[in-house]
Coordinates of C-alpha atoms in Angstrom, one line a residue:
Chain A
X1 CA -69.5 37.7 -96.9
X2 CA -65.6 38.0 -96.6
X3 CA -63.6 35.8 -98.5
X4 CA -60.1 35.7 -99.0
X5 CA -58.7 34.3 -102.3
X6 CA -55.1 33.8 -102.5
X7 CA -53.8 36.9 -100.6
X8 CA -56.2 39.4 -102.0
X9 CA -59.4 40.0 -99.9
X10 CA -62.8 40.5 -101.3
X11 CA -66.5 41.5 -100.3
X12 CA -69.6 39.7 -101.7
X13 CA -72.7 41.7 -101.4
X14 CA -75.8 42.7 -103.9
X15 CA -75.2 46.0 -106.3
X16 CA -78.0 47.2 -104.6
X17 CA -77.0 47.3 -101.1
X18 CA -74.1 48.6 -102.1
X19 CA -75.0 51.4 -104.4
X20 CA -77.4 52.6 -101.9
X21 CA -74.9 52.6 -99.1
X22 CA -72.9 54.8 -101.4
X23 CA -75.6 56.6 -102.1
X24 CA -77.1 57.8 -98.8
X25 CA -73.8 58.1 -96.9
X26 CA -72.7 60.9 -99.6
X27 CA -75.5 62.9 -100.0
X28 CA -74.6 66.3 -101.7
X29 CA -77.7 68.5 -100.5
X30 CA -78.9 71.5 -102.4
X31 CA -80.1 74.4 -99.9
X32 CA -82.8 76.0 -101.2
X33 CA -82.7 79.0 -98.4
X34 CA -86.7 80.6 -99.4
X35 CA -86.9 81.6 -95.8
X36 CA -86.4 81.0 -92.0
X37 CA -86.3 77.9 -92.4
X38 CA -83.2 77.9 -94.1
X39 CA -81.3 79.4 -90.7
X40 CA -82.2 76.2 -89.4
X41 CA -80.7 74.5 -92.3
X42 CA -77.3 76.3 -91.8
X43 CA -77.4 75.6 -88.2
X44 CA -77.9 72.1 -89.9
X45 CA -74.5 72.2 -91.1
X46 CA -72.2 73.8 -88.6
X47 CA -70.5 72.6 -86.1
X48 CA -72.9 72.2 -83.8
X49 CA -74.9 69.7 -85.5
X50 CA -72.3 69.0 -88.1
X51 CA -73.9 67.5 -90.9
X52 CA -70.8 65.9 -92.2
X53 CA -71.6 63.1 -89.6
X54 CA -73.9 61.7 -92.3
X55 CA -71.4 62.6 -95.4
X56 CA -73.7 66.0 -96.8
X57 CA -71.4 68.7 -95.4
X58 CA -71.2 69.4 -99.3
X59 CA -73.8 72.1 -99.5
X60 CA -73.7 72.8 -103.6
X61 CA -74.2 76.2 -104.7
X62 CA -75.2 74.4 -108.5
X63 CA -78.4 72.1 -108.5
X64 CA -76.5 70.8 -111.7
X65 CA -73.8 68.9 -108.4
X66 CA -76.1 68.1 -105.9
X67 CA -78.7 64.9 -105.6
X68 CA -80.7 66.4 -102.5
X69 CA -82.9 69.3 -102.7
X70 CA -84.0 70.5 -99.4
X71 CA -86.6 73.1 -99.9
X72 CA -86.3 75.0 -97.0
X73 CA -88.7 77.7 -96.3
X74 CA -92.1 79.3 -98.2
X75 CA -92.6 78.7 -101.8
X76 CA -94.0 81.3 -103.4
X77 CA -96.5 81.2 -106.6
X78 CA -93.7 83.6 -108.4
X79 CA -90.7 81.4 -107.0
X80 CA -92.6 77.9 -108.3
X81 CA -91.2 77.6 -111.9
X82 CA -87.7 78.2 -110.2
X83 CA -87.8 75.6 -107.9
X84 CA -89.3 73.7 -111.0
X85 CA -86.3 74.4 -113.1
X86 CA -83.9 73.9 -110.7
X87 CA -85.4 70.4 -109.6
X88 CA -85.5 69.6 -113.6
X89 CA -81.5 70.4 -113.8
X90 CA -80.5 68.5 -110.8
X91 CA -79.2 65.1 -112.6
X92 CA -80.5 61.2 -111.6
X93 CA -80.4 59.8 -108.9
X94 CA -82.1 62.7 -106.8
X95 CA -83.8 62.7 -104.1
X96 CA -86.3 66.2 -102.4
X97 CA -86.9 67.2 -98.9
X98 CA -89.5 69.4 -98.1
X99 CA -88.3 71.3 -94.9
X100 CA -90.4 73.1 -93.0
X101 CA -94.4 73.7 -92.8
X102 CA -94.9 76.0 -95.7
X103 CA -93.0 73.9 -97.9
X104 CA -95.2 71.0 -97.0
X105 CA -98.8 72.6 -97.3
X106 CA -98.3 76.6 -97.3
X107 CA -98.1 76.7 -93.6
X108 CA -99.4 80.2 -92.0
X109 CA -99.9 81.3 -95.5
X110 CA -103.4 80.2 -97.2
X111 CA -102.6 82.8 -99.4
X112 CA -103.0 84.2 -103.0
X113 CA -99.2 84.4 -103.4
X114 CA -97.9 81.3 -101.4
X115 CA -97.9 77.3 -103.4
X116 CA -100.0 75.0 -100.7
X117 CA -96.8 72.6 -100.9
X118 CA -94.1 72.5 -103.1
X119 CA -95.5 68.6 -103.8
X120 CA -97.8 69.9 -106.0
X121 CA -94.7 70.4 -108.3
X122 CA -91.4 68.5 -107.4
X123 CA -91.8 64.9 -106.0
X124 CA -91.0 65.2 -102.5
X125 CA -89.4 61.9 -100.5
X126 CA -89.7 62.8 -96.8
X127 CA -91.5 66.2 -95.0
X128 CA -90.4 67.4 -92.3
X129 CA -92.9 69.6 -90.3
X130 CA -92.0 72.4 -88.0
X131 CA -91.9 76.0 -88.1
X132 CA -89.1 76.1 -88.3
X133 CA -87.9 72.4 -87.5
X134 CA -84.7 72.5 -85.5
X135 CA -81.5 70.9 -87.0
X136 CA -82.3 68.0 -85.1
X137 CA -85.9 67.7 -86.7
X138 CA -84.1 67.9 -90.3
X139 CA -81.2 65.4 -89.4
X140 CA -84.3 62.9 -88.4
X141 CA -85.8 63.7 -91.5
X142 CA -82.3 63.0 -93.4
X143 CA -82.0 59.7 -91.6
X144 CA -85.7 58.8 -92.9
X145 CA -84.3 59.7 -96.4
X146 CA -81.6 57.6 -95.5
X147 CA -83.5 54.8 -94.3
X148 CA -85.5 55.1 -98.1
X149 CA -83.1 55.1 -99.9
X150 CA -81.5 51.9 -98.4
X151 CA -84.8 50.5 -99.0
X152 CA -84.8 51.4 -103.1
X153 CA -83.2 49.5 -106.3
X154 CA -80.8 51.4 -108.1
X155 CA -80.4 48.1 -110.2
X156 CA -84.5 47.8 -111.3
X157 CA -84.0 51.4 -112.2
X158 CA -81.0 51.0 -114.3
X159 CA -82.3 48.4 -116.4
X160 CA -85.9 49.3 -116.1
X161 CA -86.3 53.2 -117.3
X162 CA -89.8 53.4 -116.5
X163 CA -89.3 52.4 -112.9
X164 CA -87.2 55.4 -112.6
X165 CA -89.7 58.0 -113.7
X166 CA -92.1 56.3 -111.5
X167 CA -89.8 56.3 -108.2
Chain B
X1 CA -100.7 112.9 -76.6
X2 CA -98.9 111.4 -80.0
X3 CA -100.5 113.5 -81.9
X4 CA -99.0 117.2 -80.2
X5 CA -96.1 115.8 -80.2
X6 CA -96.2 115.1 -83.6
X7 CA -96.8 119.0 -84.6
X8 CA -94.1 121.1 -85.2
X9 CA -94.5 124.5 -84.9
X10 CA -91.5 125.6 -87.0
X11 CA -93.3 123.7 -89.8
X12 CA -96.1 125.7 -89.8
X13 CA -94.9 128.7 -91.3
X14 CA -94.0 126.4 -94.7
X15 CA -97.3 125.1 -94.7
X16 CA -99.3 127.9 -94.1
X17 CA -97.5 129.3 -97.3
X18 CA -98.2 126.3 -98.9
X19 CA -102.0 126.8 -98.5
X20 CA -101.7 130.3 -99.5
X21 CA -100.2 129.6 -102.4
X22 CA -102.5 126.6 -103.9
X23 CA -105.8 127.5 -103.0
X24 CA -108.5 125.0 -103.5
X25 CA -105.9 122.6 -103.9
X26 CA -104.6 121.9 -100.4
X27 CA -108.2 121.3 -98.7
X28 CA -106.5 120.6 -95.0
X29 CA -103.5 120.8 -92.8
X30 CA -103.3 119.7 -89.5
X31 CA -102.8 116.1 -87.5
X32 CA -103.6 113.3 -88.3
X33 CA -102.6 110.0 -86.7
X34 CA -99.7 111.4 -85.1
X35 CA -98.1 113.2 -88.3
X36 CA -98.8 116.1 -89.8
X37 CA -101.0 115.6 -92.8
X38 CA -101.9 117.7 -95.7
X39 CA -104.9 116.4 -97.5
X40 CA -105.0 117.5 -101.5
X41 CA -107.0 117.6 -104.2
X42 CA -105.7 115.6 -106.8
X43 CA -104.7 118.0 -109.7
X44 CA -102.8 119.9 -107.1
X45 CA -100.5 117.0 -106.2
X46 CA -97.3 117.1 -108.4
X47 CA -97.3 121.4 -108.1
X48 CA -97.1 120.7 -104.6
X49 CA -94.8 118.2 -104.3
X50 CA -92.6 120.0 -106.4
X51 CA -93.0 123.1 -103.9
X52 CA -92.0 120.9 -101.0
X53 CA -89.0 119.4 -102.5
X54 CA -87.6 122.3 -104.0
X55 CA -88.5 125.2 -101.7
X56 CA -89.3 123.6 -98.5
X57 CA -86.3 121.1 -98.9
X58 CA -88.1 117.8 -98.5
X59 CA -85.3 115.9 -100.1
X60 CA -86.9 112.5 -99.8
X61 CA -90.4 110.6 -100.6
X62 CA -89.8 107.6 -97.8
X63 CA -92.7 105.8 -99.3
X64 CA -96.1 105.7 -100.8
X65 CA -98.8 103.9 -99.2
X66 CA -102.8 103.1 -100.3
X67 CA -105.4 103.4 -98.1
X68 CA -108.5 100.9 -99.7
X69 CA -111.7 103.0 -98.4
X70 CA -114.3 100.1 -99.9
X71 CA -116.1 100.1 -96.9
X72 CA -115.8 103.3 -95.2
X73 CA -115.8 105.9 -98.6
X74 CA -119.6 106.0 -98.0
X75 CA -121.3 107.9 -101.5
X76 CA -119.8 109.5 -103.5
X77 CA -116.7 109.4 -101.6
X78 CA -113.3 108.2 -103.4
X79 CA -112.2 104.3 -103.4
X80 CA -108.3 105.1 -102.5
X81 CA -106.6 107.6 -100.5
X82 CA -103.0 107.4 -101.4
X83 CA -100.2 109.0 -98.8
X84 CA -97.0 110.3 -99.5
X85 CA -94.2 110.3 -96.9
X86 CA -92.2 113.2 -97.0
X87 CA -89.4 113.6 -94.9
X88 CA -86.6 116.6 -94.2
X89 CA -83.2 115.3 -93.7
X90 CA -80.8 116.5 -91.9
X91 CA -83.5 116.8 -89.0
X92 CA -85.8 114.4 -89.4
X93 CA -88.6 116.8 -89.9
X94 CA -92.3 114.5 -91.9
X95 CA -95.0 115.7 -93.8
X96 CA -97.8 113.3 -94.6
X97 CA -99.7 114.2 -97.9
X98 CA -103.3 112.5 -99.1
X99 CA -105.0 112.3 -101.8
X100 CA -108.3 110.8 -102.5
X101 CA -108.8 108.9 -106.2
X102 CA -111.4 106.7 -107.2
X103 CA -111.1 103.1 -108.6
X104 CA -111.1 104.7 -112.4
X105 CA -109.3 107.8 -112.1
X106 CA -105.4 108.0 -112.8
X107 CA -103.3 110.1 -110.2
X108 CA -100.3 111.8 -111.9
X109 CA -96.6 110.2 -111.8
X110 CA -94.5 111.3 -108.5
X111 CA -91.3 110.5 -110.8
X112 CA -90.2 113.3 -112.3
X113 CA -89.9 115.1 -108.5
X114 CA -88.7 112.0 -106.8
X115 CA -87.0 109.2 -108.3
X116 CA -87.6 107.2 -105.7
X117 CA -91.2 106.8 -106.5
X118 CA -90.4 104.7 -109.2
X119 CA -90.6 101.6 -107.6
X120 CA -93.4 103.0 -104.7
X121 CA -95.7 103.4 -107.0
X122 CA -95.7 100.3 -109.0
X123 CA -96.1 98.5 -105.6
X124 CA -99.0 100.8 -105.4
X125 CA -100.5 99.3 -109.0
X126 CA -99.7 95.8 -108.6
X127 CA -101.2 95.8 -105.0
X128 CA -104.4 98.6 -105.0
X129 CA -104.1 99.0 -109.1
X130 CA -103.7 102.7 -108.6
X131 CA -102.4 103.8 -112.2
X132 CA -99.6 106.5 -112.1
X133 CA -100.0 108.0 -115.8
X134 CA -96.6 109.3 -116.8
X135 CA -94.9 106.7 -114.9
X136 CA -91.5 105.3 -116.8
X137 CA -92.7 101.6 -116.6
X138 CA -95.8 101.0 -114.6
X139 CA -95.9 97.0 -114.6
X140 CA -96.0 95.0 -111.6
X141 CA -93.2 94.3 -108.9
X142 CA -94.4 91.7 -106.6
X143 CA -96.8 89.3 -108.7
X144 CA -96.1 87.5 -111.6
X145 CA -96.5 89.7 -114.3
X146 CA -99.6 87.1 -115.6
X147 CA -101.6 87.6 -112.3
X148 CA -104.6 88.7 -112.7
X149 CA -106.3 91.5 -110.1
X150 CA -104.7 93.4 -106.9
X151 CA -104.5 91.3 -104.2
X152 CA -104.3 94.4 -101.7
X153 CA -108.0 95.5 -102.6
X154 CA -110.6 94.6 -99.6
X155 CA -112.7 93.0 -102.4
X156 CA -109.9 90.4 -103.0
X157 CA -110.1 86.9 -101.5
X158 CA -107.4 86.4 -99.4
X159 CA -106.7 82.4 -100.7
X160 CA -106.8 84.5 -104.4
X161 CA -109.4 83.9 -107.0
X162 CA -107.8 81.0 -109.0
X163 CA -107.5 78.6 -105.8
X164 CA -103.7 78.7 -105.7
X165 CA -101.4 76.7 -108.4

């Protein structure tokens, strides 16, 4: 709703709607490259596919700067309290993407060394399956997110704690 | 015919002396799998990897690899045959040692002839649990250093025993 008061302009909308526009139109991604998959995820980001059409060409080097984790390749049992750790020192809101078969269940790897999906230890918001996925199978993926996170309540979570540890 | 092409005559001299000169330690030479192969007994090992290096001139151990014989050691034959890769550079000339040791024996360190086995042969403990006695630091290199058993062994599920994380 557009109103005009005097001569200065203003917007009416809900916090919500627009926090979360904010929000998922400046998504600072956090590559975690563990294998193949993460050529796929720098392919993501060139020019070609240029990633910067959705506002995440910011590819942090820090977890500490980024609220998306894209976990993008084979998690392995020795690598899990690293992912863990980094996931634990990304700061609120944040959101996880679990790129790639093995990061989703293990993949070709039913193996002694491998974690059978890195859900078993971060909370992961969309999977996207492949092996690899292409760059367009993660920017479909990142729309989903999008899509999600357009759909949450920043607000309930700011006054409500609890329904941020549950999200 | 891999495996004449993989002999080399001008070799044979150097190995020939080599038998000669550890008796009842080097109990073969000849081809194997398309390399030349010298199988050992296993007190003989560092004497003759020390003769190789320093008067033969194999200046480098490429690797070290386990063989697990569960199934085909038959009785009283050794669990593990463990091969060292020697190689003659400039020239590209390979020598292929074995040695047999069972599941409770040690084999003595490679380390103090070639540095380079450092790192070889803790691959070869964390994966077979092959233990290198004189080794610097013989702890594993792969596997979390909690992991329990050597995931390398036939005998070792391939999912692991603990069902994952």
């Amino acid at each position: 709703m557009t109103e005009t008061s005097g001569k200065q302009p203003f917007l009416l909308t809900r916090a919500d709607a627009f926090i979360t526009w904010a929000q998922k139109n400046s998504l600072w991604p956090f590559g975690s490259g563990l294998a193949c998959c993460a050529i796929e995820m720098i392919a993501t980001a060139a020019a070609r596919f240029d990633i910067a059409r959705f506002g995440m060409e910011l590819f942090r080097a820090s977890p500490r700067q980024a609220d998306l984790f894209i976990v993008a390749g084979t998690v392995t049992n020795k690598m899990a309290p690293v992912i863990c750790r980094l996931w634990d020192q990304m700061p609120d809101p944040k959101w996880a993407l679990a790129m790639g078969n093995c990061a989703i269940g293990g993949g070709p790897f039913p193996t002694y060394s491998v974690l059978q999906g890195v859900d078993k230890i971060i909370p992961v918001d969309v999977y996207v399956a492949g092996c690899p996925p292409t760059p367009q199978g993660l920017i479909h993926g990142l729309m989903i997110l999008q899509e999600k996170i357009a759909r949450s309540h920043p607000t309930k979570e700011i006054l409500d704690p609890d329904a941020r540890r549950s999200r | 015919m891999p495996d004449a092409a993989a002999d080399r005559p001008e070799l044979r001299p150097a190995l020939d002396a080599l038998s000669a000169r550890f008796p009842g330690v080097v109990l073969s030479v000849g081809v194997e799998k398309g390399e030349i192969t010298v199988r050992l007994g296993k007190a003989g090992l560092i004497p003759v990897l020390r003769s190789l290096k320093e008067e033969a001139g194999f200046n480098a151990l490429e690797d070290i690899i386990v063989l697990d014989n569960l199934r085909t050691a038959g009785e009283g034959g050794k669990r593990f045959t463990v091969l060292y890769q020697l190689c003659r550079f400039p020239g590209a000339d390979r020598v292929r040692l074995a040695v047999d040791v069972g599941e409770d024996e040690g084999l003595d360190s490679a380390v103090p002839v070639y540095r380079s086995a450092d790192w070889a042969e803790r691959e070869a403990f964390d994966m077979f649990g092959v233990r290198f006695e004189g080794h610097p630091g013989l702890r594993r290199i792969y596997m979390p250093d909690d992991f329990e058993g050597h995931p390398l062994r036939k005998d070792f599920p391939l999912e692991g025993r603990d069902g994952g994380v």
